[in-house]
PDB file of C-alpha atoms and ligand atoms in Angstrom:
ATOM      1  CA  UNK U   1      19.975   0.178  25.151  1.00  0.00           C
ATOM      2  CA  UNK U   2      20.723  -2.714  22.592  1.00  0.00           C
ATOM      3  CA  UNK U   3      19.928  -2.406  19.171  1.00  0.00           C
ATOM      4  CA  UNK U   4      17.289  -4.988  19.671  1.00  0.00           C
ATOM      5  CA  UNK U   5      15.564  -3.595  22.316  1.00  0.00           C
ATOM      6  CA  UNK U   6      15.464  -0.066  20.355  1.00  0.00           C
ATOM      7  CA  UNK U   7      13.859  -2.030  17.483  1.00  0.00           C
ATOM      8  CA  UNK U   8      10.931  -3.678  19.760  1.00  0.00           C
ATOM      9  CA  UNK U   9      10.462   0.409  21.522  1.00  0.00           C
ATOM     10  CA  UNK U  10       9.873   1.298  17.783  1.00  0.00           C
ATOM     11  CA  UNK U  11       7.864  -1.170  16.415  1.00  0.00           C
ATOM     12  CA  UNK U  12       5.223  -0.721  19.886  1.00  0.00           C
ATOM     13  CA  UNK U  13       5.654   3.047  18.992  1.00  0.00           C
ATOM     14  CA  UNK U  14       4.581   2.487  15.049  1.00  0.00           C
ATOM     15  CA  UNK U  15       1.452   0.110  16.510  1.00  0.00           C
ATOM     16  CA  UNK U  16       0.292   2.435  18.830  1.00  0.00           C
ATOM     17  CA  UNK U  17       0.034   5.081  15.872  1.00  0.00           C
ATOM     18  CA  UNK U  18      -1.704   2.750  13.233  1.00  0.00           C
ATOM     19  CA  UNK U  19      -2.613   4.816  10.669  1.00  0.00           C
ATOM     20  CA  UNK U  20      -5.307   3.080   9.733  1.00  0.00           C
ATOM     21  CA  UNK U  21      -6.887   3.834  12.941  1.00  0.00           C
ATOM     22  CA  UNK U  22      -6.952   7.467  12.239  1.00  0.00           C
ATOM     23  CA  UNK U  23      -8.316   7.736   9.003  1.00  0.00           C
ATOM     24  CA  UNK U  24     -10.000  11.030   9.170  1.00  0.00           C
ATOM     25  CA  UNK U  25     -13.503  11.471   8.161  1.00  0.00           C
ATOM     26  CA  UNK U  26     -12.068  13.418   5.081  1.00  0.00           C
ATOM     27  CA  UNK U  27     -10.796  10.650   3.940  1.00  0.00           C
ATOM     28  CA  UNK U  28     -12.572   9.036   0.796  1.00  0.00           C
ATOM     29  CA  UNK U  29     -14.287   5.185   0.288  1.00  0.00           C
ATOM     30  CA  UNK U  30     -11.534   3.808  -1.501  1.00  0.00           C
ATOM     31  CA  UNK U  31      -9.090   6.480  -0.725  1.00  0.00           C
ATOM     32  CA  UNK U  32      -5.477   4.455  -0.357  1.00  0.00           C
ATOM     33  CA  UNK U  33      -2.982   5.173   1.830  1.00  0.00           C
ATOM     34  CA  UNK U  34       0.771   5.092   1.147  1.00  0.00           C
ATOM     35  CA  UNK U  35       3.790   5.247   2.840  1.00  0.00           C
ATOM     36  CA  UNK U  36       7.231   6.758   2.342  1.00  0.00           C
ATOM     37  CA  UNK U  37      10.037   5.922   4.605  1.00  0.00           C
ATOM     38  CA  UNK U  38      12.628   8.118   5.420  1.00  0.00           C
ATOM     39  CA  UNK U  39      16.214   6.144   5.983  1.00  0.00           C
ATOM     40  CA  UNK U  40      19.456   6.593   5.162  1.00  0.00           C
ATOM     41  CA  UNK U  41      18.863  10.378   4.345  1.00  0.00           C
ATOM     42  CA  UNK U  42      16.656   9.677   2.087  1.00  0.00           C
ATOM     43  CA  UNK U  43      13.085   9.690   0.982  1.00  0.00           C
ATOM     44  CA  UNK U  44      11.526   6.190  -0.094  1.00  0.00           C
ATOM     45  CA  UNK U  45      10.389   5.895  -2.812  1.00  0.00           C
ATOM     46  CA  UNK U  46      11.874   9.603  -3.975  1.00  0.00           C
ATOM     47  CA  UNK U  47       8.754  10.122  -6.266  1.00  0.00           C
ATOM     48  CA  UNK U  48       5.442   8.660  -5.276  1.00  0.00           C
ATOM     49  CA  UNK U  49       2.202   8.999  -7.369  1.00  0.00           C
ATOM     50  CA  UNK U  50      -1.107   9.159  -5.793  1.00  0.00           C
ATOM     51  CA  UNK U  51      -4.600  10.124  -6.748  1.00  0.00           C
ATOM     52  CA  UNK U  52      -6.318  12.912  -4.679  1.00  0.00           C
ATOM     53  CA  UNK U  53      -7.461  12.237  -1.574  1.00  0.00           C
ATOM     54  CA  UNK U  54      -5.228   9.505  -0.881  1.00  0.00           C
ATOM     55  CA  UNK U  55      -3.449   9.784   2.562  1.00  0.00           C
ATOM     56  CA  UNK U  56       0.560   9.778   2.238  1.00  0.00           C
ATOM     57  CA  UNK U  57       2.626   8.500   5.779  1.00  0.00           C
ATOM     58  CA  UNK U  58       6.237   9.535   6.130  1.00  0.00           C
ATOM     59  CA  UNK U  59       7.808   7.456   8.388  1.00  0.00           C
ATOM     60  CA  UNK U  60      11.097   8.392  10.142  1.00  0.00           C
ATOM     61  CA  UNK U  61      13.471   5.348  10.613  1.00  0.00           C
ATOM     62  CA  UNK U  62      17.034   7.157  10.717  1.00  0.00           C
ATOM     63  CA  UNK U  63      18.328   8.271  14.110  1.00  0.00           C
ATOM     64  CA  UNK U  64      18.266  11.722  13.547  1.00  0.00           C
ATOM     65  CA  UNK U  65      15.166  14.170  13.126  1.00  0.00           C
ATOM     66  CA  UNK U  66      13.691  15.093   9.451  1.00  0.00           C
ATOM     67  CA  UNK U  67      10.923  17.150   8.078  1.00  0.00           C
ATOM     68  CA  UNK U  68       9.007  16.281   4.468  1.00  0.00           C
ATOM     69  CA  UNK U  69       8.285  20.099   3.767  1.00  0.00           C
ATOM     70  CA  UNK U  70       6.749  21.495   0.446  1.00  0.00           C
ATOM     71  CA  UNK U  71       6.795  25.279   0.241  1.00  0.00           C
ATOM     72  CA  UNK U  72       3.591  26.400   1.354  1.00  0.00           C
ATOM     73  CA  UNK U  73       1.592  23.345   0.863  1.00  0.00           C
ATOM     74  CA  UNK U  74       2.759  20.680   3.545  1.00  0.00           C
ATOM     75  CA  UNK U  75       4.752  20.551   6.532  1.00  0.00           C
ATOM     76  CA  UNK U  76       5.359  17.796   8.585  1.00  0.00           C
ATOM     77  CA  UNK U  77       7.893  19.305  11.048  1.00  0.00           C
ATOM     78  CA  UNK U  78       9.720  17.716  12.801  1.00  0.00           C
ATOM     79  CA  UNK U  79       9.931  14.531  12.826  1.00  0.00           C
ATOM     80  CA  UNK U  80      12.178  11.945  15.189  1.00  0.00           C
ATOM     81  CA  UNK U  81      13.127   8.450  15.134  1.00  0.00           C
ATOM     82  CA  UNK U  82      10.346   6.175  15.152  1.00  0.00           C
ATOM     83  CA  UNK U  83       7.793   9.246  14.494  1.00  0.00           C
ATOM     84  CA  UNK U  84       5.240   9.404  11.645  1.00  0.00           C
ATOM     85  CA  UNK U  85       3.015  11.871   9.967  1.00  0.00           C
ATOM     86  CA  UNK U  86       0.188  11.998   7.525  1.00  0.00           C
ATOM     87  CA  UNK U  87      -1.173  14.258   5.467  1.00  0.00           C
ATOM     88  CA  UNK U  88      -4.541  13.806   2.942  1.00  0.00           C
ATOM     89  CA  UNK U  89      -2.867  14.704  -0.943  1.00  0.00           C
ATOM     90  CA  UNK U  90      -5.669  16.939  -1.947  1.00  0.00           C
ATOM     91  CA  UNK U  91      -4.096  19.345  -4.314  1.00  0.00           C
ATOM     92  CA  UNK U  92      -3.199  18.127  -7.867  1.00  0.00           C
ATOM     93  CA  UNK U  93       0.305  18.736  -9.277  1.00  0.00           C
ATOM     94  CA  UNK U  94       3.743  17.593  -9.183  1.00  0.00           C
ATOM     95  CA  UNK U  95       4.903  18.755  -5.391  1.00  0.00           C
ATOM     96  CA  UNK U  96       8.536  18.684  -4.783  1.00  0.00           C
ATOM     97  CA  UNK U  97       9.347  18.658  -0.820  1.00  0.00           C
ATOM     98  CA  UNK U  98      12.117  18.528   1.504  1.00  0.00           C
ATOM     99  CA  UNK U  99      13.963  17.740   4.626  1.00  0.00           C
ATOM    100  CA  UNK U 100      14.495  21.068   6.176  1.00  0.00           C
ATOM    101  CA  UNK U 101      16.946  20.434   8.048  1.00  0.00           C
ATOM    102  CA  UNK U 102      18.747  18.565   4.925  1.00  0.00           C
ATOM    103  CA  UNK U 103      17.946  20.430   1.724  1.00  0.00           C
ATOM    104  CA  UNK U 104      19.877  18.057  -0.427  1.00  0.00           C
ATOM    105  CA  UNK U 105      17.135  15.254   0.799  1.00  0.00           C
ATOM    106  CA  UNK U 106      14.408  16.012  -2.051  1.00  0.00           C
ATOM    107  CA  UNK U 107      11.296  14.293  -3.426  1.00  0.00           C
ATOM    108  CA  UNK U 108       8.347  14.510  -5.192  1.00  0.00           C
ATOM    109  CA  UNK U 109       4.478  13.867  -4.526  1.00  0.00           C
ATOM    110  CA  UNK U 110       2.512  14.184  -7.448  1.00  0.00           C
ATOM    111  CA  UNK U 111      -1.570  13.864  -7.238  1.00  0.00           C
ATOM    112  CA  UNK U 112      -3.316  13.228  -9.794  1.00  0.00           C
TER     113      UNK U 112
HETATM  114 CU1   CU Z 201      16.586  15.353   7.191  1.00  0.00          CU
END
C-alpha cells in the first residue's frame, strides 16, 4: 500500500472511534479530555497534567504495537498502529507508566 493510502485507512480508523462519541456516563460536565500520542517511541507530551475525572486518549501512530501501562492502576494493552484507548484519570497522584513492550518509553500522568 502507499504511504498515502495508509494515511487515509488511519485517519477513517481514528473517525470511526471519535472519542467524543464515547464519553461514558462517568464522565463529568466539564470533564476535558486529552490526548497523548505515541510516535517515534515516545510518549507525547511525556508528562501531562489533568484534573480528576478528565478522560486521557493515547493514540498509537508508530508502526509497531505499544502499551501505556502503570503498575496496577492502568493498562491499555496492546495497542497497534492507528489504535486508541481511553481511560477516565480518577485517582490523584503523580502516575508514572510505560510501554511494556519498551520499558525505556516512560511518562507521567499526574491528577490533580
Ligand atoms: Cu512501545
Amino acid at each position: 500500500m502507499s504511504r498515502r493510502i495508509v494515511l487515509s485507512v488511519i485517519v477513517l480508523a481514528l473517525a470511526a472511534l471519535s472519542p467524543l462519541d464515547s464519553a461514558s456516563a462517568d464522565t463529568k460536565p466539564g470533564a476535558k479530555t486529552w490526548t497523548v500520542l505515541i510516535k517515534g517511541f515516545k510518549f507525547v507530551p511525556e508528562r501531562l497534567e489533568v484534573e480528576a475525572g478528565d478522560t486521557v486518549i493515547w493514540k498509537n501512530e508508530d508502526i509497531v504495537p505499544h502499551t501505556a501501562t502503570a503498575k496496577k492502576l492502568f493498562d491499555s494493552k496492546k495497542l497497534d498502529q492507528g489504535q486508541s484507548w481511553s481511560y477516565v484519570a480518577k485517582q490523584k497522584g503523580s502516575h508514572p507508566y510505560i510501554c511494556l513492550y519498551h520499558p525505556t518509553m516512560t511518562g507521567e500522568l499526574v491528577v490533580k
